[in-house]
PDB file of C-alpha atoms in Angstrom:
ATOM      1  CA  UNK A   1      67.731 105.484 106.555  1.00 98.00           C
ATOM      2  CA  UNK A   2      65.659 108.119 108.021  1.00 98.00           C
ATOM      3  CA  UNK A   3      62.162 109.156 108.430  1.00 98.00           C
ATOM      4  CA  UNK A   4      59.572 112.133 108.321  1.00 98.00           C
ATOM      5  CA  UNK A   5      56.557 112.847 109.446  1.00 98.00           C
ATOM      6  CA  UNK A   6      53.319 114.037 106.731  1.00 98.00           C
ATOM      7  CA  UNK A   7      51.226 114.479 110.305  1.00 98.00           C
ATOM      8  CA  UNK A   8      52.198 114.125 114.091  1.00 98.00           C
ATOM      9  CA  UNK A   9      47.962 114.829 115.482  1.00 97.00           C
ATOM     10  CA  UNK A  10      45.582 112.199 116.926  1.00 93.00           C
ATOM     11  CA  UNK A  11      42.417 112.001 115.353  1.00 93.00           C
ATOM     12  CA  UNK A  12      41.003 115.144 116.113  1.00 93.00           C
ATOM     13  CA  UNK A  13      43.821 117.457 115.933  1.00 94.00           C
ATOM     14  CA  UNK A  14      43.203 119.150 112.556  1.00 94.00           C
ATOM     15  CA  UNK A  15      45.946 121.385 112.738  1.00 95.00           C
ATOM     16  CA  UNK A  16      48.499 119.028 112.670  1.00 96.00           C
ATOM     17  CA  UNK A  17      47.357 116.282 110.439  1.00 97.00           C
ATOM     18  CA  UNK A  18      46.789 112.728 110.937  1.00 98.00           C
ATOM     19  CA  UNK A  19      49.828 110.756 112.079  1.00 98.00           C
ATOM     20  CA  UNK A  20      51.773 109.528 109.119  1.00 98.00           C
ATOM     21  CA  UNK A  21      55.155 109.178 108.426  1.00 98.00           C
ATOM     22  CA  UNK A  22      58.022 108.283 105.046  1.00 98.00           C
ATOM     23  CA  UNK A  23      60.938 106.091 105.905  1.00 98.00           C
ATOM     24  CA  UNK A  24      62.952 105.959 103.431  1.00 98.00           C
ATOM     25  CA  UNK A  25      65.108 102.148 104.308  1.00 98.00           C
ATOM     26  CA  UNK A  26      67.175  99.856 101.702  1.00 97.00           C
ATOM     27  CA  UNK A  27      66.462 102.645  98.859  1.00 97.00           C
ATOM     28  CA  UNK A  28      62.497 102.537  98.759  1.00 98.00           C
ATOM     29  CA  UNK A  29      60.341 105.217 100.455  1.00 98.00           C
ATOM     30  CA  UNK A  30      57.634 103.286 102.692  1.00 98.00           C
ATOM     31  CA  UNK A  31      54.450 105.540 103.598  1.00 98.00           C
ATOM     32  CA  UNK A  32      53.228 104.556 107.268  1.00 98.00           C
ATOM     33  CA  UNK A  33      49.110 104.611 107.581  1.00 98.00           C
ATOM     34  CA  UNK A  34      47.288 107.172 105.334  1.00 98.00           C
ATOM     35  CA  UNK A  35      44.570 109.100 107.150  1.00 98.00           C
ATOM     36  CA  UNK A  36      41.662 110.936 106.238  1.00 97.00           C
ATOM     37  CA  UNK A  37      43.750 114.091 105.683  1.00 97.00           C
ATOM     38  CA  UNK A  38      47.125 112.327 104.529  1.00 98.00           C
ATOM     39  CA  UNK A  39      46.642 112.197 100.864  1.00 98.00           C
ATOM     40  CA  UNK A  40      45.833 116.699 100.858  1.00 97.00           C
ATOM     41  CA  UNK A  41      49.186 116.332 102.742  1.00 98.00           C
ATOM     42  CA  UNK A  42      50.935 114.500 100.263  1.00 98.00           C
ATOM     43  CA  UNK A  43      49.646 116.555  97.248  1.00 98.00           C
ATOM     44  CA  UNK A  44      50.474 119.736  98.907  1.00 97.00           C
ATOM     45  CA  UNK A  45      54.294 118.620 100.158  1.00 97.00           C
ATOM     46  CA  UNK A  46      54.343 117.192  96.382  1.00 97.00           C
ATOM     47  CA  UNK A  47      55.807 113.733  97.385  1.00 98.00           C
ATOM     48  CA  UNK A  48      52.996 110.956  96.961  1.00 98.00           C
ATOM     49  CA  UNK A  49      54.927 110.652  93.556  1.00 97.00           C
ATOM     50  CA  UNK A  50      57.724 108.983  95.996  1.00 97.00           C
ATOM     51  CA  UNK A  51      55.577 106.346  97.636  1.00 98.00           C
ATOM     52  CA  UNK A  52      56.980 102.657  96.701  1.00 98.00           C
ATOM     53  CA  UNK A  53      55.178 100.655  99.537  1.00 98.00           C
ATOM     54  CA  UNK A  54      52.500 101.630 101.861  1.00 98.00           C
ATOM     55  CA  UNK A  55      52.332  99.905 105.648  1.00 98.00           C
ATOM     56  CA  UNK A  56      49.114 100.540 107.718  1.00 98.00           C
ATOM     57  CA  UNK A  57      49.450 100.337 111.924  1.00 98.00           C
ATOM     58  CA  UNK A  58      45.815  99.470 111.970  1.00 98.00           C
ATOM     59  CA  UNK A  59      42.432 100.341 110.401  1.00 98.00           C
ATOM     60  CA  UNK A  60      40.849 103.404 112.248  1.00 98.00           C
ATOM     61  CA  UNK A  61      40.375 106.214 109.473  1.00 97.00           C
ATOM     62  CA  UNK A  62      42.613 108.409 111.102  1.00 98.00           C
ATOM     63  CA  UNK A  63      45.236 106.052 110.014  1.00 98.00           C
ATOM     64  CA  UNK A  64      43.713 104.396 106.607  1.00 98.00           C
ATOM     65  CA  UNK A  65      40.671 106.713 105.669  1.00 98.00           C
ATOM     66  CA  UNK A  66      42.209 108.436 102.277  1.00 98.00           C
ATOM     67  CA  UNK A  67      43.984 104.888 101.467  1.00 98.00           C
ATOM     68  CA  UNK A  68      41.048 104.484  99.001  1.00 98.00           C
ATOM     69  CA  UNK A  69      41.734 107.651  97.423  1.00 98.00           C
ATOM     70  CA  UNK A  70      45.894 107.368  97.279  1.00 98.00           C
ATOM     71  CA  UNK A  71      45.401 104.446  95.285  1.00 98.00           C
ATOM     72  CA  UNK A  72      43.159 105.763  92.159  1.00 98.00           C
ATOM     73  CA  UNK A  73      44.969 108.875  92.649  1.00 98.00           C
ATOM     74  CA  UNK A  74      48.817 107.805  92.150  1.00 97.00           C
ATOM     75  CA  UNK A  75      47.501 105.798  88.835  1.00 96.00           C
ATOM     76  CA  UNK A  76      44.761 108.261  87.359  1.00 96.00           C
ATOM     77  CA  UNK A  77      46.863 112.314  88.488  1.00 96.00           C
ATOM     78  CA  UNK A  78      50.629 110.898  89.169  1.00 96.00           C
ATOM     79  CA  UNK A  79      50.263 107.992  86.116  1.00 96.00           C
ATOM     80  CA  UNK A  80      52.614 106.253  88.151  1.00 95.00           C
ATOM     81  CA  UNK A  81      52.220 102.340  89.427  1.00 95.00           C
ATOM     82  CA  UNK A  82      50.126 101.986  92.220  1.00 97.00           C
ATOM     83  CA  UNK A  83      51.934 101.576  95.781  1.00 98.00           C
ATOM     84  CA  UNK A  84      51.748  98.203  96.923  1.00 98.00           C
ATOM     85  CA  UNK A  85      50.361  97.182 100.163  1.00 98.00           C
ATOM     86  CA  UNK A  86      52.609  95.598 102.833  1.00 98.00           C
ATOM     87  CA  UNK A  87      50.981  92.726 104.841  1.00 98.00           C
ATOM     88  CA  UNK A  88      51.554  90.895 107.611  1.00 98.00           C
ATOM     89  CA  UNK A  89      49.667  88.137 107.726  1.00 98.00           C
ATOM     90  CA  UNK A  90      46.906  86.815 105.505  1.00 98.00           C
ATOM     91  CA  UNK A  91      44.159  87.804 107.593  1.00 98.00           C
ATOM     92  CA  UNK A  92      45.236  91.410 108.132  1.00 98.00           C
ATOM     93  CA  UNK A  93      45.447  91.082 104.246  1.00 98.00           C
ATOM     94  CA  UNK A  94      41.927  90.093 104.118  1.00 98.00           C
ATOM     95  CA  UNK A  95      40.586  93.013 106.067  1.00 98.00           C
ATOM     96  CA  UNK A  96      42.164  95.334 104.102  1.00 98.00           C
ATOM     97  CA  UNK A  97      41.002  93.722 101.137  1.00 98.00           C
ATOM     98  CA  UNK A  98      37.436  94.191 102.103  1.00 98.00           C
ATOM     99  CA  UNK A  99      38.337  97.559 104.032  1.00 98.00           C
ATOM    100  CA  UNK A 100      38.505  98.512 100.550  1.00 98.00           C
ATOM    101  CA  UNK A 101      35.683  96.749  99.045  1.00 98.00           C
ATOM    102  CA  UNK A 102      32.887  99.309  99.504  1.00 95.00           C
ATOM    103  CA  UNK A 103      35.062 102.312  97.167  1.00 96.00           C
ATOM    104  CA  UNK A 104      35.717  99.256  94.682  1.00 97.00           C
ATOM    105  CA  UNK A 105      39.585 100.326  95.687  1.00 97.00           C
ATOM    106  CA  UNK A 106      40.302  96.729  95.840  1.00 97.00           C
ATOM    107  CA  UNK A 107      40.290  96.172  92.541  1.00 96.00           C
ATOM    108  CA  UNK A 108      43.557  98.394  92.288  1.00 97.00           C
ATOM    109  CA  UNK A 109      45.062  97.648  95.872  1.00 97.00           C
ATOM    110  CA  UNK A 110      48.017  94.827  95.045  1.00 98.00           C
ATOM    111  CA  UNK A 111      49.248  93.102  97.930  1.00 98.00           C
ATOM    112  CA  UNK A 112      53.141  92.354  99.097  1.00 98.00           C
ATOM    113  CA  UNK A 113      54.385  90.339 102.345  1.00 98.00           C
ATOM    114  CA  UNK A 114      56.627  91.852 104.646  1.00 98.00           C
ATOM    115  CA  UNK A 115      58.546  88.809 104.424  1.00 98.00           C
ATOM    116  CA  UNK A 116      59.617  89.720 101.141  1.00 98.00           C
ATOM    117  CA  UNK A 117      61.592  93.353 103.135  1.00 98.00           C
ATOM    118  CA  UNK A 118      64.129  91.514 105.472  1.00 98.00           C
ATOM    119  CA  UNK A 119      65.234  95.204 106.660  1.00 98.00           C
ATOM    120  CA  UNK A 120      61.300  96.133 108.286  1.00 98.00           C
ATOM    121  CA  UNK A 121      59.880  93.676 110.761  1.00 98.00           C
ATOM    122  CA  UNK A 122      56.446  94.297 112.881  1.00 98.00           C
ATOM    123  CA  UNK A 123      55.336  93.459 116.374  1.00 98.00           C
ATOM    124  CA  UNK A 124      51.295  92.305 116.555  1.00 98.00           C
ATOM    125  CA  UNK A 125      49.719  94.544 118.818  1.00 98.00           C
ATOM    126  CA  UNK A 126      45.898  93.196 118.221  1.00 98.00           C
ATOM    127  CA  UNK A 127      43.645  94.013 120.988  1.00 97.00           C
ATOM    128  CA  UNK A 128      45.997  96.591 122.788  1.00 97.00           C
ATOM    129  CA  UNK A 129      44.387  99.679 120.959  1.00 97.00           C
ATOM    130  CA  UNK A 130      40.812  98.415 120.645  1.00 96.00           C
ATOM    131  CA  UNK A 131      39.348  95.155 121.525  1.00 96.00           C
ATOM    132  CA  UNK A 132      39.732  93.037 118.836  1.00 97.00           C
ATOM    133  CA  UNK A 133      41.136  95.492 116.232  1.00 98.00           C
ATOM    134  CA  UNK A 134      44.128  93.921 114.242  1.00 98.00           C
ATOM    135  CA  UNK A 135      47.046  96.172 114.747  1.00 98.00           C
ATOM    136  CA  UNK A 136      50.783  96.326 114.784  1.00 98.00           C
ATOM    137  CA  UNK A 137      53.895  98.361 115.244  1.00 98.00           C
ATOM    138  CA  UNK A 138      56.928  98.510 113.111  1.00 99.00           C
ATOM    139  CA  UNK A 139      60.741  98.478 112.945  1.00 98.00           C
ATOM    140  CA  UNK A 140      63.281  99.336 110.378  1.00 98.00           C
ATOM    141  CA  UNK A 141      66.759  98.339 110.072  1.00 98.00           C
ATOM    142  CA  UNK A 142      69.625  99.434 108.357  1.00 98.00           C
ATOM    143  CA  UNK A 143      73.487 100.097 109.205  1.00 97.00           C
ATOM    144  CA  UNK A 144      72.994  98.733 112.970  1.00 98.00           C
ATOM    145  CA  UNK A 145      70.665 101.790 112.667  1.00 98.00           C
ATOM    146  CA  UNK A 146      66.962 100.524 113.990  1.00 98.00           C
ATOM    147  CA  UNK A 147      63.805 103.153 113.658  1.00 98.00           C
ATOM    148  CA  UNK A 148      60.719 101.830 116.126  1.00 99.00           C
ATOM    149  CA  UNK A 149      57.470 103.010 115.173  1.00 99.00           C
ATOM    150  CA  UNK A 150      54.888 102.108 117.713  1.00 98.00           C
ATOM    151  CA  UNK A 151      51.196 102.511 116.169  1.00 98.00           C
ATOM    152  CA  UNK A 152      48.428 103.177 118.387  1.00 98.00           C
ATOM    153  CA  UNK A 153      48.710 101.246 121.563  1.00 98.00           C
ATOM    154  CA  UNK A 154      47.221 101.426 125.209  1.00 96.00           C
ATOM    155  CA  UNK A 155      50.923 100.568 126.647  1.00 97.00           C
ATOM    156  CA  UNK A 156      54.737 100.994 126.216  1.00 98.00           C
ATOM    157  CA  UNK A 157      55.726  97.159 127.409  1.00 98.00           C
ATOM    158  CA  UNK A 158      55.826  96.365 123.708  1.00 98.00           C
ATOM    159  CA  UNK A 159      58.155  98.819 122.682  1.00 98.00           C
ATOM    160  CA  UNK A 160      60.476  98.309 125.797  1.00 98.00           C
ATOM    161  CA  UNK A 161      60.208  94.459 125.867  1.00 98.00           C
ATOM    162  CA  UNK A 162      60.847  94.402 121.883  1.00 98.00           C
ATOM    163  CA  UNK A 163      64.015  97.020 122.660  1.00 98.00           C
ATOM    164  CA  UNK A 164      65.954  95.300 125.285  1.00 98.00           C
ATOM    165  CA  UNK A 165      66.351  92.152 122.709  1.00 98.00           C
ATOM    166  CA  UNK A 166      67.987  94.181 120.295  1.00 98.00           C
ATOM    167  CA  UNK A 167      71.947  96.099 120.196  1.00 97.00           C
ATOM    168  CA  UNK A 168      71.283  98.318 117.127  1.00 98.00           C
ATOM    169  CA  UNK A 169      74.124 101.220 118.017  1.00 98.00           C
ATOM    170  CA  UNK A 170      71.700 103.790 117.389  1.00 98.00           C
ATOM    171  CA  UNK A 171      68.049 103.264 118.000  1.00 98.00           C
ATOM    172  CA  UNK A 172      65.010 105.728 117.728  1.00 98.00           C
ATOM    173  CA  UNK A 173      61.565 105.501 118.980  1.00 98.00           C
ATOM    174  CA  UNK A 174      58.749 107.483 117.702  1.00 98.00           C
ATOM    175  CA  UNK A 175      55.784 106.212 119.983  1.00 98.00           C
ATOM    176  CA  UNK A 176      52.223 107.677 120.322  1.00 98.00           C
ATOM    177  CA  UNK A 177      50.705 109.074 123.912  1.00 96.00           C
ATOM    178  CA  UNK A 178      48.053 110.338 125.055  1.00 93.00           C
ATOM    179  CA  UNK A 179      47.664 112.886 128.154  1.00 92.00           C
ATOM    180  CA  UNK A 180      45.629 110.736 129.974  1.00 89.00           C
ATOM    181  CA  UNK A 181      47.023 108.630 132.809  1.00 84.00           C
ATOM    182  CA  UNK A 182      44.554 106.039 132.881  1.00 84.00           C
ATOM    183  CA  UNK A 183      43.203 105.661 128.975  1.00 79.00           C
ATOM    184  CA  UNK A 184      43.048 102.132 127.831  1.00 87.00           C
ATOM    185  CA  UNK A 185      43.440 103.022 124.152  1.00 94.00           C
ATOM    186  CA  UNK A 186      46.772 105.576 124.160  1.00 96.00           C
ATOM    187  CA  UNK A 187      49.327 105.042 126.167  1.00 97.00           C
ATOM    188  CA  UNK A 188      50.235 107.669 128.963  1.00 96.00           C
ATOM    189  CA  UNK A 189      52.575 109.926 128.522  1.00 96.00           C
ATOM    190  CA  UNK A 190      54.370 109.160 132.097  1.00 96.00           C
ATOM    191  CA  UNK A 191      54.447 105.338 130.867  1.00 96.00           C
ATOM    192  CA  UNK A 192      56.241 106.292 127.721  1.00 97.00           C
ATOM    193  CA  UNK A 193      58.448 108.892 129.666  1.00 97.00           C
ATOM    194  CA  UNK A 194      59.118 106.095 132.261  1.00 97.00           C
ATOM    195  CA  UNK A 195      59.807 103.058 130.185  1.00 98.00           C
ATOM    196  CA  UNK A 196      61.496 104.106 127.138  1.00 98.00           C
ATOM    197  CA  UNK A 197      63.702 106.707 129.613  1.00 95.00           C
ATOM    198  CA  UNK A 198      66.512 104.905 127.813  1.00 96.00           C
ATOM    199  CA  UNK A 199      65.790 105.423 124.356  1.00 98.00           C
ATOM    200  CA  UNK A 200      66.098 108.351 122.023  1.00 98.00           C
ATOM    201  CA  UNK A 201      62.470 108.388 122.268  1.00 98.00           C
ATOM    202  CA  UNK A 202      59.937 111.035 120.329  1.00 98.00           C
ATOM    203  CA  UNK A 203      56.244 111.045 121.228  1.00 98.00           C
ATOM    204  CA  UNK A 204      53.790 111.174 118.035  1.00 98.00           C
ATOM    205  CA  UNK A 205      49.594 111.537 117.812  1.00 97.00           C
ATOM    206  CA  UNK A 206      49.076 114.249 120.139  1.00 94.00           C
ATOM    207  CA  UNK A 207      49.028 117.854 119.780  1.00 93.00           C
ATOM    208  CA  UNK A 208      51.583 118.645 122.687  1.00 93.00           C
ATOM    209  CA  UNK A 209      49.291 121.818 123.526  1.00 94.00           C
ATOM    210  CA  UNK A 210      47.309 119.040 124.936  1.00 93.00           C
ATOM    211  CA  UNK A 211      49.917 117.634 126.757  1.00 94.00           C
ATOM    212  CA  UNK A 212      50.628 118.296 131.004  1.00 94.00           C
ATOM    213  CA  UNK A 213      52.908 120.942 132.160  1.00 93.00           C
ATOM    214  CA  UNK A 214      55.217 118.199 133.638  1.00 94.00           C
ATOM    215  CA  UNK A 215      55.568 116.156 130.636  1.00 95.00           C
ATOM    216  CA  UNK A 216      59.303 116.003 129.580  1.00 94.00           C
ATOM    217  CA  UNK A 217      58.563 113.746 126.653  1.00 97.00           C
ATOM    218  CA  UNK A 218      59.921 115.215 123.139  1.00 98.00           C
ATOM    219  CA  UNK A 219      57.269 115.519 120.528  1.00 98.00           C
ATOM    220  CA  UNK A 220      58.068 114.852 117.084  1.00 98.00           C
ATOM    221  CA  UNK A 221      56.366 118.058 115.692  1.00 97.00           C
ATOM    222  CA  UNK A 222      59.329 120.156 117.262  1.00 98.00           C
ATOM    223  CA  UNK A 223      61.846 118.674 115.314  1.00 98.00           C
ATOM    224  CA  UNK A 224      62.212 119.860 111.730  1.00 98.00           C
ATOM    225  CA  UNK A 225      64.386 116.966 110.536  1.00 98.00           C
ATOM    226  CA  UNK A 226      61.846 114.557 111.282  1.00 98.00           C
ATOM    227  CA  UNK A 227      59.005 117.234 109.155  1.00 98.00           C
ATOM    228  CA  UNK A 228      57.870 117.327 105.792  1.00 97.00           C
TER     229      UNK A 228
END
């Protein structure tokens, strides 16, 4: 099992691309959100060919804006089946469904529960990134190996409450931040440094130029094995 990042930015930071990530668990290769500038990403690192299963944290375009373009794309350039979509629940379903309505997309999107991939299990997060806004985070499982992959949150309790229930031998966190202290959206960087202290623990959706001078967090972009 492992994973690698297409993008480590927020929304904003062009330079480093939209958050998105590949894990590869139980043999398939499971693209995590698609962004406005994913799909250039995956073109130019030549692996949307590899996609099996797409999973999306949330909505926000950052994180599902070229979605409507991976999915004509892999059929019409790659002639290759279409990724399905891993849901949740029905409703979350349902607004991607109609998320794609408006580009016709969801004519082509096909639809798979998560119930039917016993090694990746998710965490509803609704409301703790925007009010209202369906959300989640992920895990992954495989050879007491566990890979946490937060989504965009306003807090780290999730992540360390979800953690402490679990004795994986090896365990890595890949959570987003933010360089604010008191943002309701992104989580601060001192929460994440504070409660996930434990954890081999690797801070996404930032541009760590952006970051404090006495952060001590580890950002995912300065890792090659975790880079495209």
């Amino acid at each position: 099992m492992n994973i690698k990042f297409l993008g480590t930015g927020g929304a904003f930071d062009f330079e480093k691309g939209n958050a998105a990530a590949i894990v590869n668990v139980a043999g398939k290769n499971i693209l995590i959100d698609c962004g406005f500038s994913t799909l250039s990403t995956l073109v130019e690192k030549d692996v949307a060919k590899d996609i099996d299963y797409i999973l999306l944290t949330h909505l926000h375009s950052d994180h599902a804006g070229s979605l409507p373009a991976l999915l004509p794309y892999c059929q019409h350039r790659l002639d290759k089946e279409v990724p399905s979509i891993i849901t949740t629940t029905q409703k979350y379903e349902e607004e991607i469904f109609s998320f794609l309505t408006a580009t016709y997309e969801n004519e082509r999107a096909s639809f798979v529960p998560i119930s039917d991939f016993p090694e990746i299990g998710f965490i509803e997060t609704t409301g703790q990134h925007k009010p209202g806004m369906t959300s989640f985070a992920y895990y992954f499982t495989e050879d007491d190996q566990l890979i946490y992959f937060s989504g965009d949150i306003g807090n780290a309790d999730v992540a360390a409450d979800f953690l402490a229930t679990r004795n994986e031998s090896k365990i890595t966190v890949f959570h987003e931040t933010s360089p604010m202290l008191d943002g309701l959206a992104h989580t601060s960087y001192k929460e994440v440094a504070e409660k996930l202290e434990t954890y081999d623990t690797y801070t996404y959706h930032i541009a760590k130029e952006k970051m404090p001078a006495d952060s001590t967090l580890k950002y995912v972009e300065d890792y090659p094995e975790f880079l495209y």
